[in-house]
XYZ file of C-alpha atoms in Angstrom:
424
model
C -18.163 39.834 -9.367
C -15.206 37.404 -10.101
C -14.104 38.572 -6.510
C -16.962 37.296 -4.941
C -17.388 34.293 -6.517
C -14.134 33.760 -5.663
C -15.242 34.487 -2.145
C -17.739 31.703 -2.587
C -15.943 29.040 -3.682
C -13.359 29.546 -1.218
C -16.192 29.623 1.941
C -17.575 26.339 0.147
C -14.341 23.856 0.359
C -13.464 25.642 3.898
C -16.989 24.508 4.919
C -16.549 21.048 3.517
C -13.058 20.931 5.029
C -14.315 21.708 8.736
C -17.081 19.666 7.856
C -14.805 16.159 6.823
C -12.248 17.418 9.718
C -15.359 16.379 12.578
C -15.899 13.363 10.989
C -12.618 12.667 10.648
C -11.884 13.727 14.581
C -15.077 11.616 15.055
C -13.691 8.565 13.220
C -10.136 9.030 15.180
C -11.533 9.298 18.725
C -13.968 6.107 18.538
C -11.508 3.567 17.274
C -9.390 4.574 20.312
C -12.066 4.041 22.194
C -13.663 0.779 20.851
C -9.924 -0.701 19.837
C -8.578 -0.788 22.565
C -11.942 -2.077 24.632
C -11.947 -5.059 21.532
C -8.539 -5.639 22.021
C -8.690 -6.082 26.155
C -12.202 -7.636 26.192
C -11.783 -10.032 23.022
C -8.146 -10.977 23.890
C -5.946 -11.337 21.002
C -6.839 -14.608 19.302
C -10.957 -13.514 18.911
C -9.829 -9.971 17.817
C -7.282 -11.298 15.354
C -10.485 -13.351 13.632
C -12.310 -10.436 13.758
C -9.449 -7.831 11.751
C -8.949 -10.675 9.485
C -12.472 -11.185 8.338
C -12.853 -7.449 8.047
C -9.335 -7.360 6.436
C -11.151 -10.258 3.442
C -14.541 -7.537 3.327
C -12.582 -4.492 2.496
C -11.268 -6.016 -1.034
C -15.082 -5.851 -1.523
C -15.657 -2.349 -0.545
C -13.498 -1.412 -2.787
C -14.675 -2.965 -5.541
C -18.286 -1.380 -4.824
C -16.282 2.322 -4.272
C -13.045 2.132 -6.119
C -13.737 4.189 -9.800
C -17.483 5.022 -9.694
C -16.929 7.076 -6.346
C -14.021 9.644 -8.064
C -15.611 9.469 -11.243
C -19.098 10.426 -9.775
C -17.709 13.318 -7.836
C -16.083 14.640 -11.247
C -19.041 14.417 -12.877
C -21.064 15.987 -10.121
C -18.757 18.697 -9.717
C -18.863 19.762 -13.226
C -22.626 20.240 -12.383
C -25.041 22.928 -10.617
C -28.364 21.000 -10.324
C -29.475 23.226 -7.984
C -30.068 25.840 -10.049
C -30.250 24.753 -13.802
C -33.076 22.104 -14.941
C -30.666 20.384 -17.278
C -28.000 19.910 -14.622
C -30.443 18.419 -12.682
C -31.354 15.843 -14.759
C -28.063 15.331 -16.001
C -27.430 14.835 -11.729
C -30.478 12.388 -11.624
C -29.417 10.093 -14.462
C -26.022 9.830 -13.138
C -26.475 9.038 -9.601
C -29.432 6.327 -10.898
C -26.910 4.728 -13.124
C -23.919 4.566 -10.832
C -26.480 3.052 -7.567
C -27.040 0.590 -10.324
C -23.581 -0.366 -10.927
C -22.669 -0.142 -7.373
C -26.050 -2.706 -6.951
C -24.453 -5.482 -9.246
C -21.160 -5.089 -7.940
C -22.425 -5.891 -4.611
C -24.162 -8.924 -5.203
C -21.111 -10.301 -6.917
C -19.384 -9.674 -3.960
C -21.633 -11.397 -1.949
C -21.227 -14.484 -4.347
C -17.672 -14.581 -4.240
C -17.416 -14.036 -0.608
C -19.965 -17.066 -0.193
C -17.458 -19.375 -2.624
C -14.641 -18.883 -0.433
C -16.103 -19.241 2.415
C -17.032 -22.786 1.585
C -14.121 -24.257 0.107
C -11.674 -22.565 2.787
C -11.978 -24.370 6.202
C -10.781 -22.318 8.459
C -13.085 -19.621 6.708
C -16.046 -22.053 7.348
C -15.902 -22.025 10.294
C -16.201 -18.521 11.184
C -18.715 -18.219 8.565
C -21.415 -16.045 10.980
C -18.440 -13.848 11.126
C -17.504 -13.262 7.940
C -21.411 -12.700 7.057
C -21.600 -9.849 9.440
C -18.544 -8.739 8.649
C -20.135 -7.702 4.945
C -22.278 -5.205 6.510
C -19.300 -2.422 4.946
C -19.872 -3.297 2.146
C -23.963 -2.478 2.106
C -22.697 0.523 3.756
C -20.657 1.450 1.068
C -23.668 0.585 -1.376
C -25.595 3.095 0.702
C -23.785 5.742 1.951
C -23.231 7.973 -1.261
C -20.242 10.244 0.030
C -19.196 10.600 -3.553
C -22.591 12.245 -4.437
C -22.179 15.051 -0.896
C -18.465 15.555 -2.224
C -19.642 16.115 -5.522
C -22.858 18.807 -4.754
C -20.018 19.750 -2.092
C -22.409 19.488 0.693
C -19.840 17.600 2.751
C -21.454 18.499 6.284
C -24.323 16.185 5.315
C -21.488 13.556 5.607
C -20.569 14.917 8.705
C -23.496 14.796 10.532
C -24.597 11.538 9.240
C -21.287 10.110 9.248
C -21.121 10.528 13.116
C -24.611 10.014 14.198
C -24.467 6.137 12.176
C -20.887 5.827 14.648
C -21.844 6.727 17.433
C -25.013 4.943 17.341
C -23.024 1.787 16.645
C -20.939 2.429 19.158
C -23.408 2.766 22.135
C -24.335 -0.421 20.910
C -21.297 -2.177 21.053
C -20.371 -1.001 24.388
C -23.120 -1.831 25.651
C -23.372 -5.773 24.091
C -19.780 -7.109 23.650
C -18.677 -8.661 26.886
C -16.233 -11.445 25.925
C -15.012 -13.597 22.831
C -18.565 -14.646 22.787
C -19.443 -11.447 21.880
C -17.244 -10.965 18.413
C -20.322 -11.376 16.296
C -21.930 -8.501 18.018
C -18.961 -6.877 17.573
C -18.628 -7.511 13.871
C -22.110 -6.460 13.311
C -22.465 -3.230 15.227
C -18.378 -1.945 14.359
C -19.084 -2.983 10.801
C -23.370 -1.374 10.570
C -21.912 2.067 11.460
C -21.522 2.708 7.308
C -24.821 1.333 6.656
C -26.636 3.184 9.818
C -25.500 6.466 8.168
C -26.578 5.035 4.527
C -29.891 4.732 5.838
C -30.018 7.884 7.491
C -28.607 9.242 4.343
C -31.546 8.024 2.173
C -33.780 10.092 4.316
C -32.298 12.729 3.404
C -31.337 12.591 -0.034
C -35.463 12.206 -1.319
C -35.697 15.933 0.869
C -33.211 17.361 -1.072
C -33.319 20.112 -3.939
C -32.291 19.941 -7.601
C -32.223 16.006 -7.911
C -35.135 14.071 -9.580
C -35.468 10.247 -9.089
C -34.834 8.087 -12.154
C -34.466 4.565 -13.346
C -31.038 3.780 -14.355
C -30.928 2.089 -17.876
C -28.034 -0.590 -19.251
C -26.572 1.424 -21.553
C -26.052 4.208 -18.842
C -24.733 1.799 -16.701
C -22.358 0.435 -19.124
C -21.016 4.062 -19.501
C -20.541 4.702 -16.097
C -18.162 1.285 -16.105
C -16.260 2.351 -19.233
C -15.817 6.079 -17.940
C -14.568 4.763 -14.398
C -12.454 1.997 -15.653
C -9.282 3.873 -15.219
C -10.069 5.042 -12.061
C -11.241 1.822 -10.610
C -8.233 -0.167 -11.319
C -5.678 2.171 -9.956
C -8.037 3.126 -6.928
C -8.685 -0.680 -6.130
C -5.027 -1.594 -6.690
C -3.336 1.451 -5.215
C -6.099 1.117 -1.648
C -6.513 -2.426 -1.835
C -2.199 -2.919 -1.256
C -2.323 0.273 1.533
C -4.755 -1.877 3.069
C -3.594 -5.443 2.514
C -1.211 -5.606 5.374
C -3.398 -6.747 7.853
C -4.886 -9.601 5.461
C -1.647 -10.754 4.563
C -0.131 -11.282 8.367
C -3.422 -13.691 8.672
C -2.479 -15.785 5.655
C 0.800 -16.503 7.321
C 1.105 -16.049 11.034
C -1.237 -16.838 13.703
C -4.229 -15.285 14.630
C -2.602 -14.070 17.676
C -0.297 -12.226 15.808
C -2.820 -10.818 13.750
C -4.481 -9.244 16.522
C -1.429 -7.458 17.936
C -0.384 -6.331 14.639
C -4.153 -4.783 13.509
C -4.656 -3.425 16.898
C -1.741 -1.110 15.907
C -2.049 -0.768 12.374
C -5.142 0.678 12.844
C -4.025 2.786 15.834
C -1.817 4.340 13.270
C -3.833 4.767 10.570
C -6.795 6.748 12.247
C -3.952 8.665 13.156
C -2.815 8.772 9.294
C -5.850 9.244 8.004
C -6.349 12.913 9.311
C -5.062 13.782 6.350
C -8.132 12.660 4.668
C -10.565 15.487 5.001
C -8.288 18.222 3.777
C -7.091 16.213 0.345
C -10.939 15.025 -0.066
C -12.423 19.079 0.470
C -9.941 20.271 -1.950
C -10.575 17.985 -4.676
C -13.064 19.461 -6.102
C -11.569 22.677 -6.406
C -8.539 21.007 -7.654
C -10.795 19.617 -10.360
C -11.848 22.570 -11.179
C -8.304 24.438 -11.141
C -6.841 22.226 -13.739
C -9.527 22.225 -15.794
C -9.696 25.431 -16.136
C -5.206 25.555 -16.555
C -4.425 25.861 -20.334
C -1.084 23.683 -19.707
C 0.956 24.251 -16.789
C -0.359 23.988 -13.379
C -2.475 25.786 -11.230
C -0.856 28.156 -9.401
C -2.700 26.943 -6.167
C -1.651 23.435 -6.201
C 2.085 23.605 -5.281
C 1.844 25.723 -2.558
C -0.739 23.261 -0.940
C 1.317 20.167 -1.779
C 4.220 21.572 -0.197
C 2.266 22.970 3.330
C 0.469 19.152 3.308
C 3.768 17.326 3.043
C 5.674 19.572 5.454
C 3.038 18.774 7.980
C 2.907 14.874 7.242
C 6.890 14.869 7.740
C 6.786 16.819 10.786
C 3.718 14.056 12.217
C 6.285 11.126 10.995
C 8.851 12.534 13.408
C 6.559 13.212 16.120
C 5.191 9.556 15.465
C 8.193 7.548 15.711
C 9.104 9.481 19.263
C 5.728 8.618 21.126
C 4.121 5.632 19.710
C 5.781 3.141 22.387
C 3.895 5.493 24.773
C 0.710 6.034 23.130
C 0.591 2.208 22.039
C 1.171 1.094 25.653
C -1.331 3.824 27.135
C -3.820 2.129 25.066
C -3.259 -1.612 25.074
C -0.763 -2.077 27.939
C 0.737 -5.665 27.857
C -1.058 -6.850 25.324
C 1.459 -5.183 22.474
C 4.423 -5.301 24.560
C 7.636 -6.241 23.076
C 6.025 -5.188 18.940
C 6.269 -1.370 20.070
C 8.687 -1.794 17.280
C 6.269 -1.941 14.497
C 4.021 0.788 14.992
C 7.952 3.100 15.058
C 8.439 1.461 11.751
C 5.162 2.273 10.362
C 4.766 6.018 11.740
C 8.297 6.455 9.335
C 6.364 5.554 6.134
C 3.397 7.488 6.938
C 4.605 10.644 5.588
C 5.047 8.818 2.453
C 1.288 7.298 2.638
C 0.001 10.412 2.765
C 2.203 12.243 0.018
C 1.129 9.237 -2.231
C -2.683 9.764 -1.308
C -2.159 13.570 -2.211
C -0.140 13.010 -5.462
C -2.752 10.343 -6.580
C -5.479 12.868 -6.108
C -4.311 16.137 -7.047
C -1.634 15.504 -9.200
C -2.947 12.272 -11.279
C -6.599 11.738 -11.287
C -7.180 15.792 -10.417
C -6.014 16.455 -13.543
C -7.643 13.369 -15.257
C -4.908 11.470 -15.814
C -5.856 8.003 -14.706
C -4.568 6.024 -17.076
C -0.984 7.326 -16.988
C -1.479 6.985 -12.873
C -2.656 3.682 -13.165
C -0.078 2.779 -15.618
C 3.119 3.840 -13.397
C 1.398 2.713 -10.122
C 0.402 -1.033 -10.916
C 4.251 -2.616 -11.225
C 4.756 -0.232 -7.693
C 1.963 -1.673 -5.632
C 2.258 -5.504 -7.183
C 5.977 -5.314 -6.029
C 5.427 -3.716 -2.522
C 2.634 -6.568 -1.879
C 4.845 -9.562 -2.589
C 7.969 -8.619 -1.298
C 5.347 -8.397 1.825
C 4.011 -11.211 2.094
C 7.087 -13.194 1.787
C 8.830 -11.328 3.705
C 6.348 -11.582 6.101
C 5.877 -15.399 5.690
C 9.576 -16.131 5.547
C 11.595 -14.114 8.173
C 8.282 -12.758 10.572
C 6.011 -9.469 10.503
C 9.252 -6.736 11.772
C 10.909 -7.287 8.284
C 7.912 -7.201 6.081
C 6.645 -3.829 7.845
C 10.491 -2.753 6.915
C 9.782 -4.032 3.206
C 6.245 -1.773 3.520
C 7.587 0.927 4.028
C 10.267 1.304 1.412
C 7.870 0.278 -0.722
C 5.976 3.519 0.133
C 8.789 5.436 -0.717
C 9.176 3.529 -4.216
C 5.506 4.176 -4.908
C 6.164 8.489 -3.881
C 9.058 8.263 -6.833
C 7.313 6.226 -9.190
C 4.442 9.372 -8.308
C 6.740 12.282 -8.242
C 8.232 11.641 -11.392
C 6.507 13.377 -14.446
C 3.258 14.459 -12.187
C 4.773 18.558 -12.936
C 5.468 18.855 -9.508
C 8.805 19.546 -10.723
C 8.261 21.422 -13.594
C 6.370 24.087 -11.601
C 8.859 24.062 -8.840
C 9.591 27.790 -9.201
């Protein structure tokens, strides 16, 4: 019997894993599509508003996702509401009190966002944009991928996932035309989260084992106390990985901007195909420590050491052909900055060795605090040396400054996670 459930589990986190690895595919092959068809039919200065404005947005997606999205999955994980009544209300009154949370997070967002935009100028007067560029964030409010990785039913964000892109996607090929276009753009690149949230609601009354509740304060307040941890070194740990884009727009033209995003993001679909792999394990990672008396599981190692082999072996590959592949897709428009995108495929070993130390390591094992703890003076550090960098002596030094910052924040990591205790 222990054989076979075994068996189970193992078919589960495989199916979730080809399941995130479509998506993922999915969410690498469109933004080489649509960036480079921005990028050409925008021109620079237009596309550079439009990364910026979606660069300001993210800090609020974050604060909607960052803590209540791990913690739910724990919790959910920890759960079979399928099958057992009292799961499934335990499920119920969860998800209910987290929407909640995620609810009034959102509309402070929205307030905040409105506030800068009026007393910032420049902001003002792309004020349509930045409005349509908020649509992530109702996405984000919507589109409950914590609640499919926690049920591990992660083909559900698959299929959703891809159908809400590529819908969007028709649609902006088919509207955006020229510069006059970028609010079309901003709406239909930034609806493709909220498409799939709505599609996602359709499915989630259908499905089996979860009851619909009204959330109550007190749960609500619990949910914010038991994802505290996890929300400040989520939001501070993603919110710096992310910030490099907003920070180039604070200090260098808008020009610049859009050269630099154009291959940021290039790179970081290609970065981010680590994702699905780290995200299908977690749960059984959760479940592996939890169920370790001290030590570590014996199944973690040998994972971390087959995920970091491959990200250091992509790094290589990475700093050979990105002049190529960044010219193939934007031809003149990057030339003479094919330095850049060398500099950042060196650190994105390190990205993604952070990403998997974070999760399995740290907050796998529930250790947010002391993760949030070590990570904080790391990330506060890398950020301003950044931005002045970046402000003082031009974008090629800051990206230099970036990444050794990464490889401060995979010491800072390393160091008392057990990787080296269990190195055996």
């Amino acid at each position: 019997m222990a054989s076979v459930k075994v068996m189970v589990k193992k078919s589960v986190w495989q199916r979730n894993a080809a399941a995130l690895y479509v998506l993922q595919i999915s969410n690498y092959i469109i933004p080489l599509l649509t960036l480079p068809f921005l990028v050409r039919t925008l021109g620079t200065q237009a596309y550079g508003w439009l990364a910026f404005s979606a660069a300001v947005n993210f800090y609020f997606v974050l604060v909607v996702d960052a803590g209540m999205n791990t913690h739910g999955a724990r919790m959910l994980a920890q759960l079979n509401p399928v099958h057992d009544h009292l799961h499934a209300q335990k499920a119920s009154i969860l998800i209910a009190n987290i929407t909640a949370l995620k609810m009034l997070c959102a509309s402070a967002c929205c307030i905040v966002l409105m506030v800068l935009v009026l007393i910032t100028p420049t902001w003002r007067a792309q004020s349509a944009l930045f409005a349509w560029s908020f649509l992530p964030v109702l996405g984000s409010l919507t589109f409950p991928t914590w609640l499919f990785q926690g049920l591990q039913v992660m083909h559900l964000t698959m299929t959703l996932g891809v159908l809400g892109r590529l819908l969007m996607t028709g649609a902006l090929f088919l509207t955006v035309s020229g510069p006059e276009d970028i609010l079309w753009a901003a709406a239909f690149q930034g609806g493709a989260t909220l498409m799939s949230g709505i599609l996602a609601l359709m499915v989630l009354v259908r499905m089996p084992g979860l009851r619909w509740c009204m959330p109550t304060w007190r749960g609500v307040q619990e949910v914010a106390k038991s994802s505290r941890e996890f929300a400040v070194s989520e939001f501070s740990l993603t919110a710096v990985a992310n910030s490099t884009v907003f920070f180039v727009g604070l200090v260098q033209t808008k020009e610049v901007v859009g050269v630099f995003a154009a291959i940021e993001k290039a790179l970081r679909a290609a970065a981010s195909s680590f994702n699905p792999l780290i995200q299908a394990m977690q749960p059984r990672v959760v479940q592996a420590w939890s169920q370790c008396h001290g030590g570590v599981p014996d199944m973690l190692l040998p994972w971390s050491r087959r995920v970091v082999a491959l990200a250091l072996l992509c790094g290589l590959v990475g700093i050979v052909v990105t002049p190529w592949a960044l010219h193939l897709l934007f031809g003149r428009t990057i030339e003479g900055h094919e330095g850049w995108g060398q500099i950042l495929c060196a650190g994105l070993p390190f990205s993604v060795i952070n990403m998997l130390l974070a999760q399995w390591w740290w907050l796998g094992s529930g250790r947010g605090g002391g993760y949030a703890r070590r990570i904080l003076p790391g990330v506060m550090l890398q950020a301003g040396l950044f931005f002045i960098l970046t402000s003082v002596c031009g974008v090629f030094w800051g990206v230099w400054c970036w990444v050794l910052g990464e490889m401060l924040m995979t010491g800072l990591l390393l160091f008392r996670s057990g990787w080296f205790n269990d190195a055996r």
